[in-house]
PDB file of C-alpha atoms in Angstrom:
ATOM      1  CA  UNK U1235      66.798  62.085  72.293  1.00  0.00           C
ATOM      2  CA  UNK U1236      66.195  65.121  70.266  1.00  0.00           C
ATOM      3  CA  UNK U1237      68.849  67.919  70.302  1.00  0.00           C
ATOM      4  CA  UNK U1238      69.551  70.422  67.736  1.00  0.00           C
ATOM      5  CA  UNK U1239      71.971  73.718  67.764  1.00  0.00           C
ATOM      6  CA  UNK U1240      74.661  72.378  68.428  1.00  0.00           C
ATOM      7  CA  UNK U1241      77.969  74.122  69.153  1.00  0.00           C
ATOM      8  CA  UNK U1242      81.578  72.543  70.543  1.00  0.00           C
ATOM      9  CA  UNK U1243      84.773  73.349  71.803  1.00  0.00           C
ATOM     10  CA  UNK U1244      88.572  72.179  73.029  1.00  0.00           C
ATOM     11  CA  UNK U1245      88.548  72.724  76.402  1.00  0.00           C
ATOM     12  CA  UNK U1246      92.795  72.910  76.697  1.00  0.00           C
ATOM     13  CA  UNK U1247      93.649  72.813  79.996  1.00  0.00           C
ATOM     14  CA  UNK U1248      91.513  70.258  80.542  1.00  0.00           C
ATOM     15  CA  UNK U1249      92.184  68.269  77.462  1.00  0.00           C
ATOM     16  CA  UNK U1250      88.502  67.661  76.651  1.00  0.00           C
ATOM     17  CA  UNK U1251      85.873  68.561  73.965  1.00  0.00           C
ATOM     18  CA  UNK U1252      82.552  70.366  75.964  1.00  0.00           C
ATOM     19  CA  UNK U1253      79.321  70.670  73.506  1.00  0.00           C
ATOM     20  CA  UNK U1254      75.850  72.606  73.750  1.00  0.00           C
ATOM     21  CA  UNK U1255      72.946  71.794  72.375  1.00  0.00           C
ATOM     22  CA  UNK U1256      68.991  72.876  73.186  1.00  0.00           C
ATOM     23  CA  UNK U1257      68.150  69.661  74.709  1.00  0.00           C
ATOM     24  CA  UNK U1258      64.020  68.712  72.543  1.00  0.00           C
ATOM     25  CA  UNK U1259      63.826  65.551  75.137  1.00  0.00           C
ATOM     26  CA  UNK U1260      63.662  67.826  77.735  1.00  0.00           C
ATOM     27  CA  UNK U1261      61.477  71.269  77.239  1.00  0.00           C
ATOM     28  CA  UNK U1262      64.575  72.047  74.855  1.00  0.00           C
ATOM     29  CA  UNK U1263      66.350  73.035  77.634  1.00  0.00           C
ATOM     30  CA  UNK U1264      70.062  74.412  77.056  1.00  0.00           C
ATOM     31  CA  UNK U1265      72.837  71.190  78.339  1.00  0.00           C
ATOM     32  CA  UNK U1266      76.149  70.495  77.818  1.00  0.00           C
ATOM     33  CA  UNK U1267      78.275  67.258  78.125  1.00  0.00           C
ATOM     34  CA  UNK U1268      82.040  66.669  78.923  1.00  0.00           C
ATOM     35  CA  UNK U1269      83.836  64.537  76.599  1.00  0.00           C
ATOM     36  CA  UNK U1270      87.284  62.960  76.325  1.00  0.00           C
ATOM     37  CA  UNK U1271      89.435  61.242  73.925  1.00  0.00           C
ATOM     38  CA  UNK U1272      90.820  57.988  73.226  1.00  0.00           C
ATOM     39  CA  UNK U1273      94.050  58.851  71.864  1.00  0.00           C
ATOM     40  CA  UNK U1274      93.972  54.611  71.005  1.00  0.00           C
ATOM     41  CA  UNK U1275      91.388  53.650  69.551  1.00  0.00           C
ATOM     42  CA  UNK U1276      89.562  56.817  68.919  1.00  0.00           C
ATOM     43  CA  UNK U1277      87.275  56.776  70.281  1.00  0.00           C
ATOM     44  CA  UNK U1278      85.101  59.185  71.951  1.00  0.00           C
ATOM     45  CA  UNK U1279      82.769  58.987  75.356  1.00  0.00           C
ATOM     46  CA  UNK U1280      81.044  60.917  77.649  1.00  0.00           C
ATOM     47  CA  UNK U1281      79.436  62.157  81.071  1.00  0.00           C
ATOM     48  CA  UNK U1282      76.705  63.446  82.094  1.00  0.00           C
ATOM     49  CA  UNK U1283      74.684  66.089  80.253  1.00  0.00           C
ATOM     50  CA  UNK U1284      74.472  69.157  82.524  1.00  0.00           C
ATOM     51  CA  UNK U1285      71.187  71.388  82.086  1.00  0.00           C
ATOM     52  CA  UNK U1286      72.857  74.619  82.143  1.00  0.00           C
ATOM     53  CA  UNK U1287      69.137  77.217  81.209  1.00  0.00           C
ATOM     54  CA  UNK U1288      66.540  76.092  82.417  1.00  0.00           C
ATOM     55  CA  UNK U1289      64.518  78.126  79.219  1.00  0.00           C
ATOM     56  CA  UNK U1290      64.797  77.013  75.198  1.00  0.00           C
ATOM     57  CA  UNK U1291      67.795  77.999  74.295  1.00  0.00           C
ATOM     58  CA  UNK U1292      69.431  78.776  70.916  1.00  0.00           C
ATOM     59  CA  UNK U1293      72.795  79.191  68.721  1.00  0.00           C
ATOM     60  CA  UNK U1294      74.661  77.326  70.906  1.00  0.00           C
ATOM     61  CA  UNK U1295      78.242  78.327  70.869  1.00  0.00           C
ATOM     62  CA  UNK U1296      80.461  77.294  73.226  1.00  0.00           C
ATOM     63  CA  UNK U1297      84.265  78.278  73.148  1.00  0.00           C
ATOM     64  CA  UNK U1298      87.151  77.701  75.818  1.00  0.00           C
ATOM     65  CA  UNK U1299      89.185  80.014  77.703  1.00  0.00           C
ATOM     66  CA  UNK U1300      92.862  80.351  77.929  1.00  0.00           C
ATOM     67  CA  UNK U1301      94.124  82.157  80.274  1.00  0.00           C
ATOM     68  CA  UNK U1302      90.260  82.280  82.143  1.00  0.00           C
ATOM     69  CA  UNK U1303      90.896  78.313  81.942  1.00  0.00           C
ATOM     70  CA  UNK U1304      86.650  78.402  81.520  1.00  0.00           C
ATOM     71  CA  UNK U1305      84.526  78.172  78.061  1.00  0.00           C
ATOM     72  CA  UNK U1306      82.369  80.353  77.599  1.00  0.00           C
ATOM     73  CA  UNK U1307      78.557  79.402  76.454  1.00  0.00           C
ATOM     74  CA  UNK U1308      76.646  82.091  74.989  1.00  0.00           C
ATOM     75  CA  UNK U1309      73.063  81.287  73.769  1.00  0.00           C
ATOM     76  CA  UNK U1310      69.749  83.679  72.540  1.00  0.00           C
ATOM     77  CA  UNK U1311      68.174  82.723  75.732  1.00  0.00           C
ATOM     78  CA  UNK U1312      63.753  81.645  73.508  1.00  0.00           C
ATOM     79  CA  UNK U1313      63.266  81.891  77.290  1.00  0.00           C
ATOM     80  CA  UNK U1314      63.585  84.988  78.008  1.00  0.00           C
ATOM     81  CA  UNK U1315      62.727  86.841  75.595  1.00  0.00           C
ATOM     82  CA  UNK U1316      65.477  85.851  73.149  1.00  0.00           C
ATOM     83  CA  UNK U1317      68.415  87.695  75.020  1.00  0.00           C
ATOM     84  CA  UNK U1318      71.494  87.361  74.028  1.00  0.00           C
ATOM     85  CA  UNK U1319      72.252  85.549  76.873  1.00  0.00           C
ATOM     86  CA  UNK U1320      76.543  83.887  78.656  1.00  0.00           C
ATOM     87  CA  UNK U1321      77.246  81.539  81.868  1.00  0.00           C
ATOM     88  CA  UNK U1322      80.716  80.416  82.529  1.00  0.00           C
ATOM     89  CA  UNK U1323      81.467  76.515  82.303  1.00  0.00           C
ATOM     90  CA  UNK U1324      84.068  75.065  84.805  1.00  0.00           C
ATOM     91  CA  UNK U1325      84.968  71.772  83.566  1.00  0.00           C
ATOM     92  CA  UNK U1326      86.411  68.917  85.949  1.00  0.00           C
ATOM     93  CA  UNK U1327      86.983  66.071  85.623  1.00  0.00           C
ATOM     94  CA  UNK U1328      83.974  64.285  83.339  1.00  0.00           C
ATOM     95  CA  UNK U1329      81.430  66.981  84.234  1.00  0.00           C
ATOM     96  CA  UNK U1330      80.733  70.449  83.937  1.00  0.00           C
ATOM     97  CA  UNK U1331      80.142  73.127  85.832  1.00  0.00           C
ATOM     98  CA  UNK U1332      77.277  76.660  85.518  1.00  0.00           C
ATOM     99  CA  UNK U1333      77.872  79.917  86.976  1.00  0.00           C
ATOM    100  CA  UNK U1334      74.707  81.850  86.399  1.00  0.00           C
ATOM    101  CA  UNK U1335      73.523  83.306  83.004  1.00  0.00           C
ATOM    102  CA  UNK U1336      74.275  86.731  82.549  1.00  0.00           C
ATOM    103  CA  UNK U1337      73.248  88.989  79.662  1.00  0.00           C
ATOM    104  CA  UNK U1338      74.449  90.280  77.113  1.00  0.00           C
ATOM    105  CA  UNK U1339      72.106  91.949  74.654  1.00  0.00           C
ATOM    106  CA  UNK U1340      68.338  93.184  76.590  1.00  0.00           C
ATOM    107  CA  UNK U1341      67.318  93.142  72.621  1.00  0.00           C
ATOM    108  CA  UNK U1342      66.439  89.617  70.333  1.00  0.00           C
ATOM    109  CA  UNK U1343      69.644  88.213  69.756  1.00  0.00           C
ATOM    110  CA  UNK U1344      69.440  85.926  66.706  1.00  0.00           C
ATOM    111  CA  UNK U1345      72.382  84.407  65.716  1.00  0.00           C
ATOM    112  CA  UNK U1346      75.447  84.586  68.220  1.00  0.00           C
ATOM    113  CA  UNK U1347      79.283  83.665  67.429  1.00  0.00           C
ATOM    114  CA  UNK U1348      82.480  83.764  69.330  1.00  0.00           C
ATOM    115  CA  UNK U1349      85.491  83.954  69.509  1.00  0.00           C
ATOM    116  CA  UNK U1350      88.422  84.114  71.623  1.00  0.00           C
ATOM    117  CA  UNK U1351      91.411  86.717  70.920  1.00  0.00           C
ATOM    118  CA  UNK U1352      94.489  85.353  72.839  1.00  0.00           C
ATOM    119  CA  UNK U1353      96.101  88.685  72.500  1.00  0.00           C
ATOM    120  CA  UNK U1354      93.559  89.949  74.694  1.00  0.00           C
ATOM    121  CA  UNK U1355      92.823  87.430  76.605  1.00  0.00           C
ATOM    122  CA  UNK U1356      88.705  88.398  75.677  1.00  0.00           C
ATOM    123  CA  UNK U1357      85.920  86.968  74.116  1.00  0.00           C
ATOM    124  CA  UNK U1358      84.275  89.156  71.363  1.00  0.00           C
ATOM    125  CA  UNK U1359      80.843  87.533  70.513  1.00  0.00           C
ATOM    126  CA  UNK U1360      79.210  88.637  67.119  1.00  0.00           C
ATOM    127  CA  UNK U1361      75.194  88.773  66.675  1.00  0.00           C
ATOM    128  CA  UNK U1362      72.077  90.234  64.911  1.00  0.00           C
ATOM    129  CA  UNK U1363      70.132  92.857  66.631  1.00  0.00           C
ATOM    130  CA  UNK U1364      66.998  92.102  66.267  1.00  0.00           C
ATOM    131  CA  UNK U1365      65.409  95.417  67.697  1.00  0.00           C
ATOM    132  CA  UNK U1366      67.765  97.804  66.204  1.00  0.00           C
ATOM    133  CA  UNK U1367      67.084  98.252  62.463  1.00  0.00           C
ATOM    134  CA  UNK U1368      66.275  95.567  62.839  1.00  0.00           C
ATOM    135  CA  UNK U1369      68.583  92.538  62.326  1.00  0.00           C
ATOM    136  CA  UNK U1370      72.040  94.930  62.836  1.00  0.00           C
ATOM    137  CA  UNK U1371      76.240  93.448  63.291  1.00  0.00           C
ATOM    138  CA  UNK U1372      76.676  94.195  66.153  1.00  0.00           C
ATOM    139  CA  UNK U1373      79.084  93.057  67.613  1.00  0.00           C
ATOM    140  CA  UNK U1374      80.917  92.884  72.194  1.00  0.00           C
ATOM    141  CA  UNK U1375      83.684  92.105  73.890  1.00  0.00           C
ATOM    142  CA  UNK U1376      83.526  88.991  77.269  1.00  0.00           C
ATOM    143  CA  UNK U1377      85.714  88.686  80.277  1.00  0.00           C
ATOM    144  CA  UNK U1378      86.223  86.204  82.672  1.00  0.00           C
ATOM    145  CA  UNK U1379      86.468  86.311  85.961  1.00  0.00           C
ATOM    146  CA  UNK U1380      86.064  83.470  88.155  1.00  0.00           C
ATOM    147  CA  UNK U1381      82.862  81.784  86.972  1.00  0.00           C
ATOM    148  CA  UNK U1382      81.335  85.312  86.017  1.00  0.00           C
ATOM    149  CA  UNK U1383      81.561  86.908  82.892  1.00  0.00           C
ATOM    150  CA  UNK U1384      81.159  90.670  82.084  1.00  0.00           C
ATOM    151  CA  UNK U1385      80.785  92.836  79.090  1.00  0.00           C
ATOM    152  CA  UNK U1386      81.719  96.223  77.274  1.00  0.00           C
ATOM    153  CA  UNK U1387      79.499  98.375  75.213  1.00  0.00           C
ATOM    154  CA  UNK U1388      77.870  96.354  72.184  1.00  0.00           C
ATOM    155  CA  UNK U1389      79.218  98.317  68.506  1.00  0.00           C
ATOM    156  CA  UNK U1390      77.414  97.848  65.527  1.00  0.00           C
ATOM    157  CA  UNK U1391      79.938  96.526  62.745  1.00  0.00           C
ATOM    158  CA  UNK U1392      76.449  96.907  59.539  1.00  0.00           C
ATOM    159  CA  UNK U1393      74.139  99.259  59.686  1.00  0.00           C
ATOM    160  CA  UNK U1394      71.851  97.656  57.477  1.00  0.00           C
ATOM    161  CA  UNK U1395      68.721  94.993  57.315  1.00  0.00           C
ATOM    162  CA  UNK U1396      68.863  91.739  58.874  1.00  0.00           C
ATOM    163  CA  UNK U1397      72.491  90.940  58.705  1.00  0.00           C
ATOM    164  CA  UNK U1398      72.464  87.000  58.817  1.00  0.00           C
ATOM    165  CA  UNK U1399      74.777  83.756  58.747  1.00  0.00           C
ATOM    166  CA  UNK U1400      77.422  85.409  60.977  1.00  0.00           C
ATOM    167  CA  UNK U1401      80.903  83.456  61.162  1.00  0.00           C
ATOM    168  CA  UNK U1402      83.784  84.030  62.898  1.00  0.00           C
ATOM    169  CA  UNK U1403      87.473  83.412  63.296  1.00  0.00           C
ATOM    170  CA  UNK U1404      90.406  85.144  64.929  1.00  0.00           C
ATOM    171  CA  UNK U1405      93.563  85.052  63.433  1.00  0.00           C
ATOM    172  CA  UNK U1406      96.800  85.103  65.470  1.00  0.00           C
ATOM    173  CA  UNK U1407      99.178  86.083  63.826  1.00  0.00           C
ATOM    174  CA  UNK U1408      97.115  89.869  63.222  1.00  0.00           C
ATOM    175  CA  UNK U1409      95.747  90.251  66.816  1.00  0.00           C
ATOM    176  CA  UNK U1410      92.651  90.755  64.478  1.00  0.00           C
ATOM    177  CA  UNK U1411      88.813  88.865  63.966  1.00  0.00           C
ATOM    178  CA  UNK U1412      87.439  88.034  60.498  1.00  0.00           C
ATOM    179  CA  UNK U1413      83.304  88.614  61.178  1.00  0.00           C
ATOM    180  CA  UNK U1414      81.545  86.831  57.767  1.00  0.00           C
ATOM    181  CA  UNK U1415      77.954  87.219  58.131  1.00  0.00           C
ATOM    182  CA  UNK U1416      75.466  87.752  55.080  1.00  0.00           C
ATOM    183  CA  UNK U1417      73.868  91.486  54.845  1.00  0.00           C
ATOM    184  CA  UNK U1418      70.518  92.267  53.120  1.00  0.00           C
ATOM    185  CA  UNK U1419      71.770  92.513  49.775  1.00  0.00           C
ATOM    186  CA  UNK U1420      72.925  89.112  50.792  1.00  0.00           C
ATOM    187  CA  UNK U1421      75.949  88.711  49.156  1.00  0.00           C
ATOM    188  CA  UNK U1422      79.237  87.245  51.068  1.00  0.00           C
ATOM    189  CA  UNK U1423      80.215  89.861  53.262  1.00  0.00           C
ATOM    190  CA  UNK U1424      83.410  90.167  55.718  1.00  0.00           C
ATOM    191  CA  UNK U1425      84.859  93.252  58.278  1.00  0.00           C
ATOM    192  CA  UNK U1426      87.944  93.106  60.334  1.00  0.00           C
ATOM    193  CA  UNK U1427      87.579  93.270  64.417  1.00  0.00           C
ATOM    194  CA  UNK U1428      90.521  95.165  67.204  1.00  0.00           C
ATOM    195  CA  UNK U1429      89.826  94.276  70.358  1.00  0.00           C
ATOM    196  CA  UNK U1430      91.268  96.795  72.818  1.00  0.00           C
ATOM    197  CA  UNK U1431      90.147  96.387  76.081  1.00  0.00           C
ATOM    198  CA  UNK U1432      87.043  96.026  77.084  1.00  0.00           C
ATOM    199  CA  UNK U1433      86.157  97.033  73.559  1.00  0.00           C
ATOM    200  CA  UNK U1434      86.082  95.909  69.761  1.00  0.00           C
ATOM    201  CA  UNK U1435      86.067  98.232  66.429  1.00  0.00           C
ATOM    202  CA  UNK U1436      84.713  96.793  63.159  1.00  0.00           C
ATOM    203  CA  UNK U1437      86.908  98.444  60.363  1.00  0.00           C
ATOM    204  CA  UNK U1438      85.053  98.843  56.961  1.00  0.00           C
ATOM    205  CA  UNK U1439      83.612  95.910  54.488  1.00  0.00           C
ATOM    206  CA  UNK U1440      85.083  94.188  52.880  1.00  0.00           C
ATOM    207  CA  UNK U1441      82.758  92.540  49.661  1.00  0.00           C
ATOM    208  CA  UNK U1442      83.409  88.544  50.069  1.00  0.00           C
ATOM    209  CA  UNK U1443      80.983  87.242  46.861  1.00  0.00           C
ATOM    210  CA  UNK U1444      78.736  89.182  45.329  1.00  0.00           C
ATOM    211  CA  UNK U1445      76.390  86.283  45.328  1.00  0.00           C
ATOM    212  CA  UNK U1446      74.118  85.016  47.183  1.00  0.00           C
ATOM    213  CA  UNK U1447      76.420  83.612  50.207  1.00  0.00           C
ATOM    214  CA  UNK U1448      74.824  81.191  52.765  1.00  0.00           C
ATOM    215  CA  UNK U1449      76.046  79.862  55.830  1.00  0.00           C
ATOM    216  CA  UNK U1450      80.078  81.404  55.629  1.00  0.00           C
ATOM    217  CA  UNK U1451      81.779  80.048  58.181  1.00  0.00           C
ATOM    218  CA  UNK U1452      85.734  81.182  58.452  1.00  0.00           C
ATOM    219  CA  UNK U1453      88.745  79.133  60.892  1.00  0.00           C
ATOM    220  CA  UNK U1454      92.162  80.388  60.822  1.00  0.00           C
ATOM    221  CA  UNK U1455      95.349  78.472  58.725  1.00  0.00           C
ATOM    222  CA  UNK U1456      97.722  78.805  62.023  1.00  0.00           C
ATOM    223  CA  UNK U1457     100.647  77.602  58.952  1.00  0.00           C
ATOM    224  CA  UNK U1458      99.614  80.067  56.372  1.00  0.00           C
ATOM    225  CA  UNK U1459      98.245  82.339  58.307  1.00  0.00           C
ATOM    226  CA  UNK U1460      95.591  82.970  56.714  1.00  0.00           C
ATOM    227  CA  UNK U1461      91.607  82.970  57.443  1.00  0.00           C
ATOM    228  CA  UNK U1462      89.309  80.145  54.766  1.00  0.00           C
ATOM    229  CA  UNK U1463      85.649  80.790  54.709  1.00  0.00           C
ATOM    230  CA  UNK U1464      83.761  78.032  53.429  1.00  0.00           C
ATOM    231  CA  UNK U1465      80.207  79.076  52.044  1.00  0.00           C
ATOM    232  CA  UNK U1466      77.475  77.644  50.407  1.00  0.00           C
ATOM    233  CA  UNK U1467      76.573  79.700  46.636  1.00  0.00           C
ATOM    234  CA  UNK U1468      73.206  80.233  46.269  1.00  0.00           C
ATOM    235  CA  UNK U1469      73.504  81.915  43.491  1.00  0.00           C
ATOM    236  CA  UNK U1470      75.127  79.049  41.871  1.00  0.00           C
ATOM    237  CA  UNK U1471      72.732  75.800  42.832  1.00  0.00           C
ATOM    238  CA  UNK U1472      74.678  75.714  46.621  1.00  0.00           C
ATOM    239  CA  UNK U1473      77.760  74.444  45.191  1.00  0.00           C
ATOM    240  CA  UNK U1474      80.595  74.981  48.239  1.00  0.00           C
ATOM    241  CA  UNK U1475      82.687  76.729  47.446  1.00  0.00           C
ATOM    242  CA  UNK U1476      86.153  78.473  49.843  1.00  0.00           C
ATOM    243  CA  UNK U1477      88.457  81.441  49.244  1.00  0.00           C
ATOM    244  CA  UNK U1478      90.780  82.693  51.724  1.00  0.00           C
ATOM    245  CA  UNK U1479      91.793  86.029  53.099  1.00  0.00           C
ATOM    246  CA  UNK U1480      94.798  87.638  54.549  1.00  0.00           C
ATOM    247  CA  UNK U1481      93.954  90.513  56.967  1.00  0.00           C
ATOM    248  CA  UNK U1482      96.214  93.427  56.726  1.00  0.00           C
ATOM    249  CA  UNK U1483      95.600  95.720  59.828  1.00  0.00           C
ATOM    250  CA  UNK U1484      91.996  96.961  59.993  1.00  0.00           C
ATOM    251  CA  UNK U1485      90.856  95.068  56.033  1.00  0.00           C
ATOM    252  CA  UNK U1486      90.935  92.223  54.212  1.00  0.00           C
ATOM    253  CA  UNK U1487      91.407  91.361  50.967  1.00  0.00           C
ATOM    254  CA  UNK U1488      91.098  87.342  48.941  1.00  0.00           C
ATOM    255  CA  UNK U1489      92.461  85.685  46.703  1.00  0.00           C
ATOM    256  CA  UNK U1490      90.040  83.905  44.385  1.00  0.00           C
ATOM    257  CA  UNK U1491      86.533  82.003  44.633  1.00  0.00           C
ATOM    258  CA  UNK U1492      87.461  77.894  43.825  1.00  0.00           C
ATOM    259  CA  UNK U1493      84.305  74.997  44.579  1.00  0.00           C
ATOM    260  CA  UNK U1494      84.976  72.538  46.334  1.00  0.00           C
ATOM    261  CA  UNK U1495      81.975  70.485  45.935  1.00  0.00           C
ATOM    262  CA  UNK U1496      79.533  70.577  42.813  1.00  0.00           C
ATOM    263  CA  UNK U1497      76.430  69.656  44.288  1.00  0.00           C
ATOM    264  CA  UNK U1498      73.810  71.544  46.592  1.00  0.00           C
ATOM    265  CA  UNK U1499      75.839  72.522  50.003  1.00  0.00           C
ATOM    266  CA  UNK U1500      73.066  74.730  51.346  1.00  0.00           C
ATOM    267  CA  UNK U1501      70.353  73.421  54.150  1.00  0.00           C
ATOM    268  CA  UNK U1502      72.770  73.559  56.731  1.00  0.00           C
ATOM    269  CA  UNK U1503      75.876  75.173  57.985  1.00  0.00           C
ATOM    270  CA  UNK U1504      79.299  73.935  57.522  1.00  0.00           C
ATOM    271  CA  UNK U1505      81.741  72.764  59.828  1.00  0.00           C
ATOM    272  CA  UNK U1506      85.540  74.056  59.451  1.00  0.00           C
ATOM    273  CA  UNK U1507      88.359  73.177  60.881  1.00  0.00           C
ATOM    274  CA  UNK U1508      92.494  73.560  61.128  1.00  0.00           C
ATOM    275  CA  UNK U1509      94.022  70.636  61.120  1.00  0.00           C
ATOM    276  CA  UNK U1510      97.823  71.732  63.133  1.00  0.00           C
ATOM    277  CA  UNK U1511      99.197  68.147  62.592  1.00  0.00           C
ATOM    278  CA  UNK U1512      98.602  67.638  58.969  1.00  0.00           C
ATOM    279  CA  UNK U1513      98.716  72.098  59.020  1.00  0.00           C
ATOM    280  CA  UNK U1514      94.844  71.256  56.491  1.00  0.00           C
ATOM    281  CA  UNK U1515      91.341  71.857  56.931  1.00  0.00           C
ATOM    282  CA  UNK U1516      89.155  70.798  56.534  1.00  0.00           C
ATOM    283  CA  UNK U1517      85.764  71.504  55.761  1.00  0.00           C
ATOM    284  CA  UNK U1518      82.264  69.349  56.818  1.00  0.00           C
ATOM    285  CA  UNK U1519      78.925  69.014  54.725  1.00  0.00           C
ATOM    286  CA  UNK U1520      75.801  67.775  53.705  1.00  0.00           C
ATOM    287  CA  UNK U1521      75.742  66.810  49.787  1.00  0.00           C
ATOM    288  CA  UNK U1522      72.036  67.696  49.320  1.00  0.00           C
ATOM    289  CA  UNK U1523      71.988  66.154  45.498  1.00  0.00           C
ATOM    290  CA  UNK U1524      73.366  63.031  46.544  1.00  0.00           C
ATOM    291  CA  UNK U1525      71.263  62.230  49.414  1.00  0.00           C
ATOM    292  CA  UNK U1526      71.846  64.274  52.022  1.00  0.00           C
ATOM    293  CA  UNK U1527      75.242  62.148  52.985  1.00  0.00           C
ATOM    294  CA  UNK U1528      77.695  63.394  55.623  1.00  0.00           C
ATOM    295  CA  UNK U1529      80.735  64.786  53.165  1.00  0.00           C
ATOM    296  CA  UNK U1530      84.007  65.725  54.387  1.00  0.00           C
ATOM    297  CA  UNK U1531      87.133  67.596  51.764  1.00  0.00           C
ATOM    298  CA  UNK U1532      90.439  68.394  52.825  1.00  0.00           C
ATOM    299  CA  UNK U1533      91.420  71.446  51.556  1.00  0.00           C
ATOM    300  CA  UNK U1534      95.537  73.138  51.350  1.00  0.00           C
ATOM    301  CA  UNK U1535      96.036  76.303  51.161  1.00  0.00           C
ATOM    302  CA  UNK U1536      99.932  77.368  49.716  1.00  0.00           C
ATOM    303  CA  UNK U1537      99.934  82.695  49.427  1.00  0.00           C
ATOM    304  CA  UNK U1538      96.638  83.472  48.567  1.00  0.00           C
ATOM    305  CA  UNK U1539      95.378  80.386  47.256  1.00  0.00           C
ATOM    306  CA  UNK U1540      93.688  76.965  48.039  1.00  0.00           C
ATOM    307  CA  UNK U1541      93.437  73.128  46.768  1.00  0.00           C
ATOM    308  CA  UNK U1542      90.968  70.722  47.483  1.00  0.00           C
ATOM    309  CA  UNK U1543      90.546  66.892  47.831  1.00  0.00           C
ATOM    310  CA  UNK U1544      88.079  64.739  46.088  1.00  0.00           C
ATOM    311  CA  UNK U1545      85.399  65.297  48.716  1.00  0.00           C
ATOM    312  CA  UNK U1546      84.714  61.733  50.638  1.00  0.00           C
ATOM    313  CA  UNK U1547      80.687  60.104  52.131  1.00  0.00           C
ATOM    314  CA  UNK U1548      81.513  59.663  55.761  1.00  0.00           C
TER     315      UNK U1548
END
C-alpha cells in the first residue's frame, strides 16, 4: 500500500528494526512493522504490520528506550485535533504490541521529533506548538513505565513564531541533546538541551547558518564525540551542506560549513546515520537536480572539520 511519514529505529534488545508509518491505503492509520536483518546476505524481512493509531498519523518518529527495552513512537494525531501523542511498543519475535495512546501536547503539534537520553534514561520530545505563538519550539521529557508513558512539564526553547524543520540528536559524551531547527527568519538555529529528572532546560540559541536552512538533520559521531548537522541550503539553490558541532556545557560551537552536493537536495528530509564499524557518517538524500535519484555520501569527521567522499547514486 501507499505509505508516507516513515520513521525507523533499532531495537538493540531484540536485534530488530521497527518502522512506523502512515498507511495511506488504510485510512492513513498509524502503523508499525518489525524488520529482521540477515547478517548473511544483508536482506531484510518483515512481520505483519500492526495499527497503533486508528486515525491519521503523521510525523511518525520511533525511538528505542534501552532502559525500558521498549519502543516509543511519537506522532501528530490528525484524527485527534493534531495533538502530539505517544505510544509504547513491545517487540516480541517479528511482531509488536502496544499500550495505550497518551497525549503529550493538547495542541496543534507540528514536526515532533524524539531523542533517547542514555544518562537520564528518558526521551526528549521536541516539537512546534502551533497553538502557542503560533509555532513556538517546545520540549518535554517522556518516561516509560511498563507499557505506559508519562510526561513532565513542557518547556519553550524558541519563542519565535514558526519554529520548523526540527531535528534532535543525543550527544553521549556531553550527555546533552542538540536541537536544530529553522526559525521565522529561515536561519538555521540550535539549542543545547539538558534533562534533569522529568524536566528539560535549554541553553541560549546558537546559529547554525545565517542562510535559509531546510531539513537540518543532526547525528552523533561517537568516535569523534561530535554532532554532524546536514542541511539543504535554500539560499544557495538547495545545495547539500554539513558542519560539525561541539557541545560544551549548555552551548554549542560549529566548525566550517562544507558542501557535499552541488545539486538541489531541498525537497525532502535527509537520512543521516553513524556507522559504528567504519567510524563514518552516511548522509542519504534525494538529488532533485539529477532526476530525483536516491543518493548517499560518506563523511569523515576530524576535530571540528568534515570531509566527504564522492556522492553515490544507489
